[in-house]
Structures are given as structure tokens and as C-alpha cells.
CSV table of C-alpha atoms in Angstrom, one decimal:
chain,number,residue,atom,x,y,z
A,1,MET,CA,18.8,22.0,-4.2
A,2,ASN,CA,22.6,21.9,-3.9
A,3,ARG,CA,24.0,23.4,-7.3
A,4,LYS,CA,26.4,20.8,-8.4
A,5,LEU,CA,24.0,18.1,-7.4
A,6,LYS,CA,21.3,19.9,-9.4
A,7,ASP,CA,23.8,19.9,-12.3
A,8,ILE,CA,24.2,16.3,-12.2
A,9,ILE,CA,20.5,15.4,-12.0
A,10,ASP,CA,20.0,17.9,-15.1
A,11,LYS,CA,22.1,15.5,-17.2
A,12,THR,CA,21.2,12.3,-16.7
A,13,GLU,CA,17.9,10.0,-16.8
A,14,ASN,CA,19.1,7.2,-14.7
A,15,ILE,CA,19.4,7.8,-11.1
A,16,VAL,CA,19.2,5.7,-7.9
A,17,PHE,CA,19.1,7.0,-4.6
A,18,PHE,CA,20.4,4.8,-1.3
A,19,GLY,CA,19.4,6.1,1.8
A,20,GLY,CA,19.3,5.3,5.5
A,21,ALA,CA,18.0,6.7,9.0
A,22,GLY,CA,19.4,10.3,8.1
A,23,VAL,CA,16.3,10.8,5.5
A,24,SER,CA,13.9,10.4,8.2
A,25,THR,CA,15.6,12.5,11.1
A,26,GLU,CA,14.2,15.8,9.5
A,27,SER,CA,10.7,14.0,9.8
A,28,GLY,CA,11.4,13.9,13.4
A,29,ILE,CA,12.2,10.0,13.5
A,30,PRO,CA,15.6,9.5,15.7
A,31,ASP,CA,18.6,8.0,14.1
A,32,PHE,CA,19.7,5.0,16.2
A,33,ARG,CA,23.5,5.9,16.2
A,34,SER,CA,22.8,9.8,16.4
A,35,GLU,CA,23.9,11.6,19.6
A,36,ASP,CA,20.3,11.8,20.3
A,37,GLY,CA,19.1,8.7,19.2
A,38,LEU,CA,18.0,5.2,20.7
A,39,TYR,CA,21.3,4.2,21.3
A,40,SER,CA,22.0,6.7,23.5
A,41,GLN,CA,19.2,6.4,25.6
A,42,LYS,CA,18.9,4.1,28.8
A,43,TYR,CA,16.8,0.6,28.8
A,44,ASP,CA,17.1,-2.6,30.5
A,45,TYR,CA,18.9,-4.0,27.2
A,46,PRO,CA,20.8,-2.3,24.4
A,47,PRO,CA,18.7,-1.6,21.4
A,48,GLU,CA,20.5,-4.1,19.1
A,49,THR,CA,19.8,-6.8,21.6
A,50,ILE,CA,15.9,-6.0,22.1
A,51,LEU,CA,15.7,-5.6,18.3
A,52,SER,CA,17.2,-9.2,17.8
A,53,HIS,CA,15.4,-12.3,16.8
A,54,SER,CA,16.5,-14.3,19.8
A,55,PHE,CA,15.3,-11.5,22.1
A,56,TYR,CA,12.0,-11.7,20.2
A,57,ARG,CA,11.8,-15.2,20.7
A,58,VAL,CA,12.6,-15.3,24.2
A,59,ARG,CA,11.2,-12.1,25.7
A,60,PRO,CA,8.6,-11.3,23.3
A,61,HIS,CA,6.5,-8.8,25.8
A,62,GLU,CA,9.5,-6.8,26.3
A,63,PHE,CA,10.2,-6.5,22.5
A,64,PHE,CA,6.8,-5.4,21.5
A,65,ARG,CA,6.5,-2.9,24.5
A,66,PHE,CA,10.0,-1.3,23.0
A,67,TYR,CA,8.7,-1.7,19.5
A,68,ARG,CA,5.5,0.0,19.9
A,69,ASP,CA,7.3,3.0,21.9
A,70,LYS,CA,10.3,3.5,19.7
A,71,MET,CA,9.9,2.1,16.3
A,72,LEU,CA,6.6,3.1,15.6
A,73,ALA,CA,6.5,6.8,14.3
A,74,LEU,CA,2.9,6.7,13.1
A,75,TRP,CA,2.8,10.8,13.1
A,76,ALA,CA,5.9,11.4,11.2
A,77,LYS,CA,5.2,13.0,7.7
A,78,PRO,CA,7.5,13.0,4.5
A,79,ASN,CA,9.8,15.7,4.5
A,80,ALA,CA,11.5,17.7,1.8
A,81,ALA,CA,13.9,14.9,0.6
A,82,HIS,CA,11.2,12.3,0.2
A,83,LEU,CA,9.2,14.6,-1.6
A,84,ALA,CA,11.9,15.6,-4.0
A,85,LEU,CA,12.7,12.1,-4.3
A,86,ALA,CA,9.2,11.2,-5.4
A,87,GLU,CA,9.3,14.3,-7.8
A,88,LEU,CA,12.3,12.9,-9.5
A,89,GLU,CA,10.6,9.8,-9.9
A,90,ARG,CA,7.7,11.4,-11.4
A,91,GLN,CA,10.1,13.1,-13.8
A,92,GLY,CA,11.4,9.9,-15.0
A,93,LYS,CA,14.8,10.5,-13.6
A,94,LEU,CA,14.9,8.4,-10.6
A,95,LYS,CA,14.6,4.8,-11.4
A,96,ALA,CA,14.8,3.4,-7.6
A,97,ILE,CA,14.8,4.2,-4.2
A,98,VAL,CA,16.9,1.5,-2.2
A,99,THR,CA,16.2,2.3,1.3
A,100,GLN,CA,17.4,1.1,5.0
A,101,ASN,CA,14.1,2.6,6.6
A,102,ILE,CA,11.1,0.9,7.9
A,103,ASP,CA,9.0,3.7,8.1
A,104,GLY,CA,7.1,3.8,4.9
A,105,LEU,CA,7.6,7.6,4.3
A,106,HIS,CA,9.0,7.4,0.8
A,107,GLN,CA,5.5,5.6,-0.3
A,108,ALA,CA,3.9,8.5,1.4
A,109,ALA,CA,5.7,11.1,-0.6
A,110,GLY,CA,4.2,9.4,-3.5
A,111,SER,CA,7.4,7.1,-4.4
A,112,LYS,CA,6.4,3.9,-6.3
A,113,ASN,CA,9.7,2.0,-6.9
A,114,VAL,CA,10.9,1.7,-3.3
A,115,LEU,CA,13.3,-1.4,-2.4
A,116,GLU,CA,12.8,-1.6,1.8
A,117,LEU,CA,16.1,-3.7,2.3
A,118,HIS,CA,15.0,-4.0,6.4
A,119,GLY,CA,11.1,-4.3,5.9
A,120,SER,CA,8.2,-2.2,6.6
A,121,VAL,CA,6.5,-1.2,10.0
A,122,LEU,CA,3.6,-1.1,7.9
A,123,ARG,CA,3.3,-4.6,7.1
A,124,ASN,CA,2.8,-7.6,9.6
A,125,TYR,CA,1.9,-11.1,9.5
A,126,CYS,CA,0.8,-14.0,11.6
A,127,GLU,CA,3.6,-16.7,11.9
A,128,SER,CA,1.0,-19.1,12.5
A,129,CYS,CA,-1.2,-18.8,9.1
A,130,GLY,CA,0.2,-15.9,7.3
A,131,LYS,CA,-2.8,-13.9,7.7
A,132,PHE,CA,-1.4,-9.9,7.2
A,133,TYR,CA,-2.3,-7.1,9.2
A,134,GLY,CA,-1.8,-3.2,9.2
A,135,VAL,CA,0.5,-1.4,11.5
A,136,GLU,CA,-2.6,-0.5,13.7
A,137,LYS,CA,-3.0,-3.9,14.8
A,138,ILE,CA,0.5,-3.7,16.6
A,139,ALA,CA,0.1,0.1,17.9
A,140,GLU,CA,-3.3,-0.9,19.3
A,141,SER,CA,-2.2,-4.0,21.2
A,142,GLU,CA,-1.3,-3.9,24.6
A,143,LEU,CA,0.7,-7.0,25.1
A,144,ILE,CA,1.7,-9.7,22.3
A,145,PRO,CA,-0.5,-8.7,19.0
A,146,ARG,CA,-2.2,-12.0,18.5
A,147,CYS,CA,-3.8,-13.3,15.2
A,148,THR,CA,-7.8,-14.4,15.3
A,149,CYS,CA,-6.0,-18.1,15.1
A,150,GLY,CA,-4.0,-17.2,18.0
A,151,GLY,CA,-0.5,-16.7,16.5
A,152,ILE,CA,1.9,-14.1,16.9
A,153,ILE,CA,1.7,-11.3,14.8
A,154,LYS,CA,5.4,-10.4,13.6
A,155,PRO,CA,6.5,-7.1,12.1
A,156,ASP,CA,7.6,-7.4,8.7
A,157,VAL,CA,10.9,-6.0,9.2
A,158,VAL,CA,14.5,-7.4,9.4
A,159,LEU,CA,15.6,-8.0,13.2
A,160,TYR,CA,19.2,-8.3,14.2
A,161,GLU,CA,20.5,-12.2,13.4
A,162,GLU,CA,17.9,-12.2,10.5
A,163,GLY,CA,18.8,-12.1,7.0
A,164,LEU,CA,17.6,-9.5,4.1
A,165,ASP,CA,15.1,-10.7,1.7
A,166,ASP,CA,16.9,-12.4,-1.1
A,167,THR,CA,14.4,-10.9,-4.0
A,168,THR,CA,14.8,-7.5,-2.5
A,169,VAL,CA,18.5,-7.8,-2.5
A,170,ARG,CA,18.9,-9.0,-6.0
A,171,ARG,CA,16.3,-6.1,-7.1
A,172,SER,CA,18.6,-3.5,-5.4
A,173,ILE,CA,21.7,-4.8,-7.0
A,174,ALA,CA,20.3,-4.8,-10.3
A,175,ALA,CA,19.1,-1.0,-9.9
A,176,ILE,CA,22.4,0.1,-8.5
A,177,ARG,CA,24.5,-1.6,-11.4
A,178,ALA,CA,22.2,-0.4,-13.9
A,179,ALA,CA,22.6,3.4,-12.6
A,180,ASP,CA,24.4,6.2,-14.2
A,181,VAL,CA,24.2,8.3,-11.1
A,182,LEU,CA,23.9,6.6,-7.2
A,183,ILE,CA,22.8,9.2,-4.7
A,184,VAL,CA,23.9,8.0,-1.2
A,185,GLY,CA,22.1,10.1,1.8
A,186,GLY,CA,21.5,10.0,5.1
A,187,THR,CA,23.8,7.0,5.8
A,188,SER,CA,26.9,6.2,7.5
A,189,LEU,CA,27.5,3.1,5.3
A,190,SER,CA,28.4,1.1,8.5
A,191,VAL,CA,25.4,-1.2,9.0
A,192,TYR,CA,26.2,-4.4,6.6
A,193,PRO,CA,25.1,-6.0,4.6
A,194,ALA,CA,23.2,-3.4,3.2
A,195,ALA,CA,26.1,-0.9,3.0
A,196,GLY,CA,28.0,-3.0,0.7
A,197,LEU,CA,25.4,-3.1,-2.2
A,198,ILE,CA,26.9,0.2,-3.0
A,199,ASP,CA,29.8,-1.7,-4.3
A,200,TYR,CA,27.8,-2.6,-7.3
A,201,PHE,CA,27.5,0.8,-8.8
A,202,ARG,CA,29.4,1.3,-12.0
A,203,GLY,CA,28.2,4.4,-13.1
A,204,GLN,CA,29.5,8.1,-13.6
A,205,GLU,CA,28.5,9.9,-10.8
A,206,LEU,CA,28.6,8.9,-7.0
A,207,VAL,CA,27.0,11.4,-4.7
A,208,LEU,CA,27.2,11.3,-1.1
A,209,ILE,CA,25.0,13.4,1.2
A,210,ASN,CA,25.7,12.9,4.9
A,211,LYS,CA,26.6,15.1,7.8
A,212,THR,CA,29.5,13.1,8.8
A,213,PRO,CA,32.3,11.2,6.9
A,214,THR,CA,31.5,7.6,5.3
A,215,SER,CA,33.5,4.8,4.1
A,216,ALA,CA,32.9,5.8,0.4
A,217,ASP,CA,34.0,9.4,0.6
A,218,SER,CA,37.2,8.9,-1.3
A,219,ARG,CA,35.0,7.1,-4.3
A,220,ALA,CA,32.6,10.0,-4.2
A,221,THR,CA,32.3,12.6,-7.4
A,222,LEU,CA,30.5,15.0,-5.0
A,223,ILE,CA,30.4,15.0,-1.0
A,224,ILE,CA,27.5,17.3,0.4
A,225,ARG,CA,27.5,18.0,4.2
A,226,GLU,CA,24.3,19.9,4.2
A,227,PRO,CA,20.9,18.4,5.8
A,228,ILE,CA,19.4,16.1,3.2
A,229,GLY,CA,16.1,18.3,3.1
A,230,GLU,CA,18.1,21.1,2.1
A,231,ALA,CA,20.6,19.3,-0.5
A,232,LEU,CA,17.5,17.7,-2.3
A,233,GLY,CA,14.8,20.1,-1.9
A,234,MET,CA,13.2,21.0,-5.4
A,235,GLN,CA,14.0,24.7,-4.8
A,236,ALA,CA,16.6,25.9,-7.5
């Protein structure tokens, strides 16, 4: 673990972590906006268009083909960052994880209080009857996944043009506002409204772990440019 970060963590019992796609890149899941991410690849439509609510409604076949191919990373395993955060929660230091990721890797690592701003690929529901399905139903379908009632099974993720879940947002704001230390990692802080949530932080230490500069750098008490797994890894 980064030495300066370790000193901060050792002195507090009230940490919240706010994370983005960069937390999962070390698990092999591409960052949308990285050089090797989905945004630099070639498709008939830009990923922002395919992953929009209107595209989902008008071209569901193409939506689900892309979604199965690029959004499901069921082979991915938690990395050092996920495991370190889960350990901090077990120690009673980390009170919540607020994540923009939809991969479920924080829970796979053992974290319990995970607030998923953009939903999760692991949860899916029938738009007609509300029946819930696991991710396997989506992964194993060849065309549009259908419920036993005939309705379309929609992933419980927030698409472009859709709003965030109010309850998740309120819980995230409350956690960030109450924290003494906010660690922001693996995010460029460019995706709103999620990125705006860190404005509610009133604590003592704002730590930023990201390979590139962010809009919040001027407010940070510690900036770390190391890979997030190295910065958070539990080795002293």
C-alpha cells in the first residue's frame, strides 16, 4: 500500500471509497475511455448510442448482441484493489463503497455495503411481470432474452438517457457526507451525475488515485498516480 495513504487509513475509522472503471481494469475489464477501451473500437454505432435507452427500445437485437459481447465479463476475478477494500470493511474502517461499475467484483471480493450507482449486470428483470433473473439468462440467450411470460428481460443497469436510482443516490450522498476520509479511485470524474456526488464530501482527507489528472485534483490532500491495485494493496 502507498505509504502516505496507509498513514491516513491508520488514523481513521470512517472511510468511504468512490470508484470507477479503473478499479476493474486490473481484472481485465476494459475502461470505456481508455486507449484500449470500447470507445476506441469500431462498431456500426458508437457505444454511447448502443447503450442508450432509445437504442435499446428501437434496436433490441443489436443492443443485446453488443451487451453480451462487451458488457459481460463473467470470467473476471477481484483484483488487489477489490480485496484491499473488502479487508478495510472487515476491519471496520471502510463504511461504504460507492461505485460506478456494474461488474459485481466488489461483492465477489467480500464487500457488503456496496452502492451501485449504475446498477449491476448480475441483476436482470422482466419488464412485463417483474420476475428477476441471473446474468446467465442474458449470457446464454442468442437473441432477445425473454421471460416465461414472454416479456423482455432487461439488465438492471442504468443506460444513457436513464436516471440514477433515487435511493442509491441518497444513500451514497449520506455516506460521502458523513465520511472523514474519501478515497476516489479509478475514475476520471467525467461521468455525471455520479461524479458530482463527491461534492458532498466535508471530511478531512480527499485522496485521489488515478493514472491521469481529474477535475478534483486541486481539492485533494493526496494524489496517487500508481495503479490502484498497488496503491491499495494490503502489503505494507
